[in-house]
Coordinates of C-alpha atoms and ligand atoms in Angstrom, one line a residue:
M1355 CA 102.1 83.8 115.0
N1356 CA 104.3 84.5 111.9
S1357 CA 105.4 88.0 110.9
R1358 CA 103.0 88.2 108.0
S1359 CA 99.9 87.5 110.2
A1360 CA 101.1 89.9 112.8
A1361 CA 101.6 92.6 110.2
K1362 CA 98.1 92.0 108.9
L1363 CA 96.6 92.3 112.4
V1364 CA 98.5 95.5 113.1
K1365 CA 97.4 97.1 109.8
D1366 CA 93.7 96.1 110.3
R1367 CA 93.8 97.6 113.9
A1368 CA 95.4 100.8 112.6
R1369 CA 92.7 101.3 110.0
E1370 CA 90.0 100.5 112.7
L1371 CA 91.5 103.3 114.8
G1372 CA 91.0 105.8 112.0
F1373 CA 94.4 105.9 110.2
D1374 CA 94.1 106.1 106.5
R1375 CA 97.2 104.3 105.3
V1376 CA 99.6 102.0 107.1
G1377 CA 102.9 100.5 106.1
I1378 CA 105.8 98.8 107.8
C1379 CA 109.6 99.1 107.3
D1380 CA 112.8 98.2 109.1
L1381 CA 115.1 100.6 110.8
S1382 CA 118.3 100.3 108.8
P1383 CA 120.3 103.6 108.4
A1384 CA 118.8 106.4 106.3
P1385 CA 119.8 105.9 102.7
H1386 CA 119.5 109.7 102.1
E1387 CA 122.0 110.6 104.8
K1388 CA 123.7 113.3 102.7
A1389 CA 120.4 115.1 102.2
L1390 CA 120.0 115.7 105.9
V1391 CA 123.7 116.4 106.6
D1392 CA 124.0 119.0 103.8
W1393 CA 120.8 120.6 104.9
L1394 CA 122.0 121.0 108.4
D1395 CA 125.5 122.1 107.4
N1396 CA 124.1 124.7 105.1
G1397 CA 122.1 126.3 108.0
M1398 CA 118.8 125.4 106.4
A1399 CA 117.3 124.4 109.8
G1400 CA 117.5 128.1 110.8
E1401 CA 116.9 128.3 114.5
M1402 CA 115.4 124.8 114.8
K1403 CA 118.3 123.7 117.0
Y1404 CA 116.5 120.4 117.8
M1405 CA 117.1 119.4 114.2
H1406 CA 120.9 119.5 114.9
R1407 CA 120.5 117.7 118.3
Q1408 CA 118.5 114.9 116.7
R1409 CA 120.8 114.4 113.7
D1410 CA 122.5 111.2 114.7
K1411 CA 119.2 109.5 115.6
R1412 CA 117.5 110.6 112.4
L1413 CA 120.4 109.0 110.5
R1414 CA 120.2 105.8 112.6
P1415 CA 116.6 105.3 113.4
A1416 CA 117.4 102.0 115.2
D1417 CA 119.0 104.1 118.0
I1418 CA 115.8 106.0 118.8
V1419 CA 114.3 103.2 120.9
P1420 CA 116.9 100.7 121.9
G1421 CA 115.9 97.2 120.7
A1422 CA 113.3 98.5 118.2
T1423 CA 113.6 96.9 114.7
R1424 CA 110.4 98.0 112.9
A1425 CA 108.5 101.2 112.2
V1426 CA 104.7 101.0 111.8
V1427 CA 104.0 104.1 109.8
V1428 CA 100.5 105.5 109.6
T1429 CA 98.9 108.6 108.0
F1430 CA 95.9 110.7 109.1
N1431 CA 94.1 113.0 106.7
Y1432 CA 93.5 116.6 107.7
Y1433 CA 92.4 118.1 104.4
N1434 CA 89.7 120.8 104.5
V1435 CA 88.8 123.5 102.1
D1436 CA 90.1 127.1 102.3
P1437 CA 87.4 129.7 102.9
P1438 CA 87.3 132.7 100.4
S1439 CA 89.4 135.7 101.3
S1440 CA 87.7 138.2 103.5
E1441 CA 88.6 141.7 104.6
G1442 CA 90.6 142.0 107.8
T1443 CA 91.3 138.3 108.2
G1444 CA 94.4 136.1 108.0
L1445 CA 94.5 132.5 106.7
V1446 CA 95.6 129.6 108.9
A1447 CA 97.2 126.5 107.4
K1448 CA 94.8 123.6 106.9
Y1449 CA 96.4 121.3 109.4
A1450 CA 95.9 123.8 112.2
R1451 CA 92.2 124.5 112.2
G1452 CA 91.4 122.1 115.1
E1453 CA 92.9 120.4 118.0
D1454 CA 96.7 120.2 118.2
Y1455 CA 97.5 116.9 116.4
H1456 CA 100.1 115.8 119.0
S1457 CA 97.3 115.5 121.6
A1458 CA 94.5 114.6 119.2
L1459 CA 96.4 111.6 117.7
S1460 CA 97.8 110.4 121.0
V1461 CA 94.5 108.6 121.7
P1462 CA 94.5 106.3 118.6
L1463 CA 98.3 106.0 118.8
T1464 CA 98.2 104.8 122.4
A1465 CA 95.6 102.3 121.4
L1466 CA 97.8 101.1 118.6
E1467 CA 100.9 100.8 120.9
E1468 CA 98.8 98.7 123.3
Y1469 CA 97.6 96.5 120.5
I1470 CA 101.1 95.9 119.2
R1471 CA 102.3 95.0 122.7
S1472 CA 99.3 92.6 123.2
L1473 CA 100.5 90.6 120.2
G1474 CA 104.0 90.0 121.7
N1475 CA 105.2 89.1 125.1
D1476 CA 106.5 90.9 128.2
D1477 CA 109.6 92.1 126.3
T1478 CA 107.6 93.6 123.5
I1479 CA 108.1 97.4 123.1
A1480 CA 106.0 99.8 121.1
K1481 CA 106.5 103.6 121.3
A1482 CA 104.6 106.1 119.2
Y1483 CA 105.8 109.4 117.7
V1484 CA 104.0 112.1 115.8
D1485 CA 106.2 115.0 114.8
A1486 CA 107.8 115.4 118.2
G1487 CA 111.0 113.4 118.5
P1488 CA 113.9 112.4 116.2
V1489 CA 112.0 110.2 113.8
P1490 CA 112.7 110.7 110.1
E1491 CA 109.0 110.4 109.4
R1492 CA 108.8 111.0 105.6
E1493 CA 111.8 108.9 104.9
L1494 CA 110.3 105.9 106.9
A1495 CA 106.9 106.5 105.2
Q1496 CA 108.5 106.2 101.8
R1497 CA 110.4 103.0 102.9
A1498 CA 107.1 101.6 104.2
G1499 CA 105.6 102.0 100.8
L1500 CA 103.2 104.9 101.5
G1501 CA 104.3 107.3 98.8
W1502 CA 107.2 109.2 97.3
I1503 CA 109.0 112.4 98.4
G1504 CA 107.7 115.1 96.0
K1505 CA 109.8 118.0 94.8
N1506 CA 108.1 120.1 97.5
T1507 CA 109.7 117.6 100.0
M1508 CA 106.2 116.3 101.0
L1509 CA 105.4 112.6 101.3
I1510 CA 102.8 112.1 98.6
D1511 CA 100.4 109.2 98.6
P1512 CA 99.3 108.4 95.0
E1513 CA 95.7 107.9 96.2
T1514 CA 95.2 110.8 98.5
G1515 CA 97.8 113.5 97.9
S1516 CA 99.9 115.0 100.8
F1517 CA 97.5 116.7 103.2
F1518 CA 98.0 114.2 106.1
F1519 CA 100.0 113.8 109.2
I1520 CA 102.5 111.0 109.5
A1521 CA 102.9 109.1 112.8
V1522 CA 105.2 106.2 113.6
V1523 CA 105.2 103.4 116.2
L1524 CA 108.6 101.9 116.8
T1525 CA 108.6 98.3 118.0
N1526 CA 110.5 95.1 118.3
L1527 CA 107.6 92.9 117.3
E1528 CA 108.4 90.7 114.4
L1529 CA 106.4 92.2 111.5
E1530 CA 106.7 91.6 107.8
V1531 CA 107.9 94.7 106.0
D1532 CA 106.4 96.3 102.9
A1533 CA 108.2 97.1 99.7
P1534 CA 109.4 100.7 99.5
F1535 CA 107.7 103.2 97.1
E1536 CA 110.4 103.5 94.5
A1537 CA 108.7 105.5 91.8
D1538 CA 109.0 109.3 91.5
R1539 CA 105.6 110.4 90.2
C1540 CA 106.5 114.1 90.0
G1541 CA 107.8 113.6 86.5
S1542 CA 108.6 116.9 84.7
C1543 CA 106.1 118.9 86.9
R1544 CA 107.6 121.7 88.9
L1545 CA 104.4 123.6 89.9
C1546 CA 105.3 123.7 93.6
L1547 CA 108.8 125.0 93.0
D1548 CA 107.5 127.9 90.8
A1549 CA 104.6 128.7 93.1
C1550 CA 106.5 129.1 96.4
P1551 CA 106.0 132.8 97.3
T1552 CA 109.5 133.2 98.8
D1553 CA 111.4 130.9 96.4
A1554 CA 112.3 128.7 99.4
F1555 CA 113.3 125.7 97.3
T1556 CA 117.0 126.0 96.5
E1557 CA 116.6 122.9 94.3
E1558 CA 114.2 120.0 93.9
R1559 CA 113.5 118.4 97.3
V1560 CA 115.6 121.0 99.2
L1561 CA 113.8 123.5 101.2
D1562 CA 115.6 126.4 103.0
S1563 CA 113.5 126.8 106.1
R1564 CA 114.8 130.3 106.7
L1565 CA 112.8 131.4 103.6
C1566 CA 109.7 129.3 104.3
I1567 CA 106.6 131.0 105.5
S1568 CA 105.7 128.0 107.5
Y1569 CA 109.0 128.3 109.5
L1570 CA 108.8 132.1 109.8
T1571 CA 105.2 132.1 111.1
I1572 CA 105.4 129.0 113.4
E1573 CA 109.0 128.2 114.4
Y1574 CA 110.9 131.4 114.1
R1575 CA 110.9 133.7 117.2
G1576 CA 112.5 137.0 115.9
E1577 CA 111.0 139.7 113.7
I1578 CA 109.9 138.5 110.2
P1579 CA 112.6 139.8 107.8
Q1580 CA 111.3 142.8 105.9
G1581 CA 112.2 141.3 102.5
L1582 CA 110.0 138.3 103.2
A1583 CA 107.0 139.9 104.9
P1584 CA 105.1 140.9 101.7
A1585 CA 105.3 137.3 100.4
M1586 CA 103.4 136.2 103.5
S1587 CA 100.4 138.0 101.9
D1588 CA 97.4 137.1 104.2
R1589 CA 99.0 133.9 105.7
V1590 CA 99.0 134.4 109.4
F1591 CA 100.0 130.8 110.4
G1592 CA 101.8 128.3 108.2
C1593 CA 101.6 127.9 104.5
D1594 CA 100.1 125.4 102.1
V1595 CA 100.9 126.9 98.7
C1596 CA 103.4 124.2 97.6
Q1597 CA 100.7 121.6 98.4
D1598 CA 97.7 123.5 97.0
V1599 CA 99.2 123.6 93.5
C1600 CA 100.2 120.0 93.5
P1601 CA 98.1 118.1 90.9
W1602 CA 98.0 115.0 93.2
N1603 CA 96.1 117.1 95.8
K1604 CA 93.9 118.8 93.3
K1605 CA 92.8 115.5 92.0
F1606 CA 92.7 113.3 95.1
A1607 CA 92.4 115.3 98.4
E1608 CA 89.1 114.6 100.1
P1609 CA 87.9 116.5 103.2
A1610 CA 88.7 114.8 106.4
D1611 CA 85.6 113.5 108.1
S1612 CA 87.1 112.4 111.4
E1613 CA 86.0 113.9 114.7
V1614 CA 89.4 113.3 116.2
L1615 CA 90.9 116.6 115.0
N1616 CA 87.7 118.6 115.8
L1617 CA 88.3 120.8 112.7
Q1618 CA 86.5 124.1 113.0
P1619 CA 85.7 126.2 109.9
E1620 CA 85.9 129.4 111.8
L1621 CA 89.5 128.8 112.7
A1622 CA 90.5 128.9 109.0
R1623 CA 90.4 132.7 109.0
I1624 CA 91.2 134.9 112.0
N1625 CA 90.3 138.5 112.5
L1626 CA 93.6 140.3 112.5
R1627 CA 92.8 143.3 114.6
E1628 CA 91.4 141.1 117.4
L1629 CA 94.4 138.9 117.2
A1630 CA 96.9 141.8 117.3
E1631 CA 95.2 143.0 120.5
I1632 CA 94.3 139.7 122.2
S1633 CA 94.9 139.2 125.9
A1634 CA 96.9 136.3 127.2
S1635 CA 93.9 134.6 128.7
D1636 CA 91.7 135.1 125.6
F1637 CA 94.5 133.6 123.5
D1638 CA 94.7 130.6 125.8
D1639 CA 90.9 130.1 125.7
R1640 CA 90.5 130.4 121.9
Y1641 CA 93.7 128.9 120.6
G1642 CA 95.5 127.2 123.5
W1643 CA 94.2 123.8 122.3
T1644 CA 95.3 124.3 118.7
P1645 CA 98.7 124.3 116.9
L1646 CA 98.6 128.1 117.2
E1647 CA 99.9 127.5 120.7
R1648 CA 103.4 126.8 119.3
P1649 CA 104.2 130.4 118.2
G1650 CA 101.9 131.5 121.1
R1651 CA 100.3 134.9 121.6
E1652 CA 103.5 136.8 121.0
G1653 CA 104.2 135.0 117.7
M1654 CA 100.7 135.2 116.5
R1655 CA 100.4 138.9 117.3
R1656 CA 103.7 139.5 115.3
N1657 CA 102.2 137.5 112.4
A1658 CA 99.0 139.5 112.5
E1659 CA 100.9 142.8 112.4
V1660 CA 102.8 141.7 109.3
V1661 CA 99.6 140.6 107.5
L1662 CA 97.8 143.9 108.5
G1663 CA 100.8 145.7 107.0
N1664 CA 100.5 143.6 103.8
R1665 CA 96.8 144.4 103.6
E1666 CA 97.6 148.2 103.8
R1667 CA 100.1 147.9 101.0
V1668 CA 97.6 146.5 98.5
Ligands
B12_2831 C1 111.5 120.5 110.5 C2 110.2 120.3 109.8 C3 109.6 121.4 109.1 C4 110.5 122.6 108.7 C5 111.4 122.1 107.5 C6 110.6 121.4 106.4 C7 111.5 120.6 105.5 N1 111.0 120.4 104.3 O1 112.5 120.1 105.9 C8 109.4 123.6 108.4 C9 109.1 124.4 109.6 C10 109.7 124.6 107.2 C11 108.2 122.7 108.1 C12 107.1 123.1 107.3 C13 106.0 122.2 107.0 N2 105.8 121.1 107.6 CO1 107.0 120.1 108.7 N3 108.2 119.0 109.7 C14 109.5 119.1 110.0 C15 110.0 117.8 110.7 C16 110.0 118.1 112.3 C17 111.3 117.4 110.2 C18 111.5 117.4 108.7 C19 113.0 117.2 108.3 O2 113.6 116.2 108.7 N4 113.6 118.1 107.6 C20 115.0 118.0 107.2 C21 115.0 117.7 105.7 C22 116.4 117.5 105.2 O3 114.3 116.4 105.6 P1 113.2 116.1 104.5 O4 113.0 117.2 103.6 O5 112.1 115.4 105.2 O6 114.1 115.0 103.7 C23 114.4 113.7 104.1 C24 113.7 112.7 103.2 O7 112.8 113.3 102.3 C25 114.9 112.0 102.5 N5 115.1 112.4 101.1 C26 115.8 113.5 100.7 N6 115.8 113.5 99.4 C27 115.3 112.3 99.0 C28 115.0 111.8 97.7 C29 114.4 110.6 97.6 C30 114.1 110.1 96.2 C31 113.9 109.9 98.7 C32 113.1 108.7 98.6 C33 114.1 110.5 100.0 C34 114.8 111.7 100.1 O8 116.1 112.4 103.2 C35 115.9 113.5 104.0 C36 116.6 113.3 105.4 O9 115.9 112.4 106.2 C37 108.9 116.8 110.3 C38 108.5 115.7 111.3 C39 109.6 114.7 111.6 N7 109.7 114.3 112.8 O10 110.2 114.3 110.6 C40 107.6 117.7 110.0 C41 106.8 117.3 108.8 C42 107.7 117.0 107.6 N8 106.0 118.5 108.5 C43 104.8 118.3 108.0 C44 104.0 119.4 107.6 C45 102.5 119.0 107.5 C46 104.5 120.7 107.3 C47 103.7 121.8 106.6 C48 102.8 121.4 105.5 C49 103.0 122.7 107.7 C50 102.3 123.9 107.1 N9 101.2 123.8 106.5 O11 102.8 125.0 107.3 C51 104.9 122.6 106.0 C52 105.3 122.1 104.6 C53 106.6 122.7 104.1 C54 107.3 121.7 103.2 N10 107.2 121.8 101.9 O12 108.0 120.9 103.7 C55 104.5 116.9 108.0 C56 104.5 116.4 106.5 C57 103.5 115.3 106.1 C58 103.8 114.9 104.7 N11 102.8 114.5 104.0 O13 104.9 114.9 104.2 C59 105.6 116.2 108.9 C60 106.0 114.8 108.6 C61 105.0 116.3 110.4 C62 104.0 115.1 110.6 N12 104.3 114.3 111.6 O14 103.0 115.0 110.0 N13 108.4 121.5 108.6
SF4_2832 S1 105.2 126.1 102.7 FE1 104.9 128.0 101.5 S2 106.8 129.2 101.8 FE2 107.2 127.1 102.6 S3 108.1 126.0 100.8 FE3 105.9 125.6 100.7 S4 105.1 127.3 99.4 FE4 107.2 127.9 100.0
SF4_2833 S1 103.6 120.1 92.4 FE1 104.4 118.7 90.8 S2 106.6 118.7 91.3 FE2 105.6 119.5 93.1 S3 105.3 117.8 94.4 FE3 103.4 118.0 93.2 S4 103.7 116.6 91.4 FE4 105.7 116.9 92.4

């Protein structure tokens, strides 16, 4: 089978498995090496030490899985509408209102790995990653033709916007590659940069995590800095502001209809008093299967206290 036919089969199978977009690229060194190196050197990863540990592999994606030569990059829509504000509740980012995507997407990704192996021989490798691991996912997605890197640093697909997960299967199967997405469709727009509640963009396409509400509420373990707490407003987990304002999302984002993520409308807003006082076992039962498990009970209680404080101030 030639590389073009193999690529077509892989793409068809990925779509059958529920992925929205699929593209293929090679694993040559990252052309935007300086962007990552400067970001790390300037401390913008904050306490995400894994970003420093993964540096060399992110810059040389061919070193992630020895022998791999191709990335099959797929996207999976998670868009759903925000409920209106309601007294005593905190807002959860759109991606987190259902099953943790690492586990939810492992089922279709394992099937895609198996399919890719079935097209090769005994030496064919295929290893899937979603978020976990040193894979420069947005960079590879742009190189696989799936969209451009917006000024908010998100990968934006001109047909659907940016509310999707990216996953990657690294393989040595001979697959025809796609043309990269070269255009920058942001133009003169800067809505995301101006809307960020904490001014976390130091320049276009550069985000200082230490100022980002997503980082502070999900990844950061200490106390939320007092100067940033009011900007969290009612956001108790993650932040979507720089995507909500993006015209490409306003125009093209469609609610996800997949059952894979098991999105639950009641997880979009959480009662803050209950959360601030929740027991360990109740937290596990209610949120242990969702992305809220990452900050865990302690992190979510901390976030709830901050939002309750913000509510009292207004
Ligand atoms: C660390 C991390 C974070 C950090 C830092 C975010 C950041 N902007 O760097 C924090 C905790 C703040 C974060 C927040 C969020 N994250 Co996050 N995060 C990651 C992670 C693990 C690494 C990102 C990274 O490498 N950052 C370092 C910086 C330097 O890299 P970068 O901004 O991506 O830039 C690279 C390229 O853009 C390229 N580049 C730079 N300039 C240019 C210019 C041009 C023209 C081109 C072509 C390329 C290019 O070079 C850079 C180096 O590789 C990825 C998963 C992964 N394994 O890659 C998910 C990931 C980026 N996150 C994701 C999501 C969904 C989010 C949130 C929306 C979650 C939320 N609702 O709260 C927010 C969005 C905030 C934002 N605007 O980015 C998705 C993004 C999907 C998409 N459509 O882009 C990813 C891909 C996870 C996934 N598998 O789906 N995240
Ligand atoms: S996720 Fe929120 S805080 Fe972070 S850069 Fe975007 S708008 Fe700013
Ligand atoms: S809001 Fe405007 S500048 Fe920001 S990513 Fe979207 S199109 Fe680009």
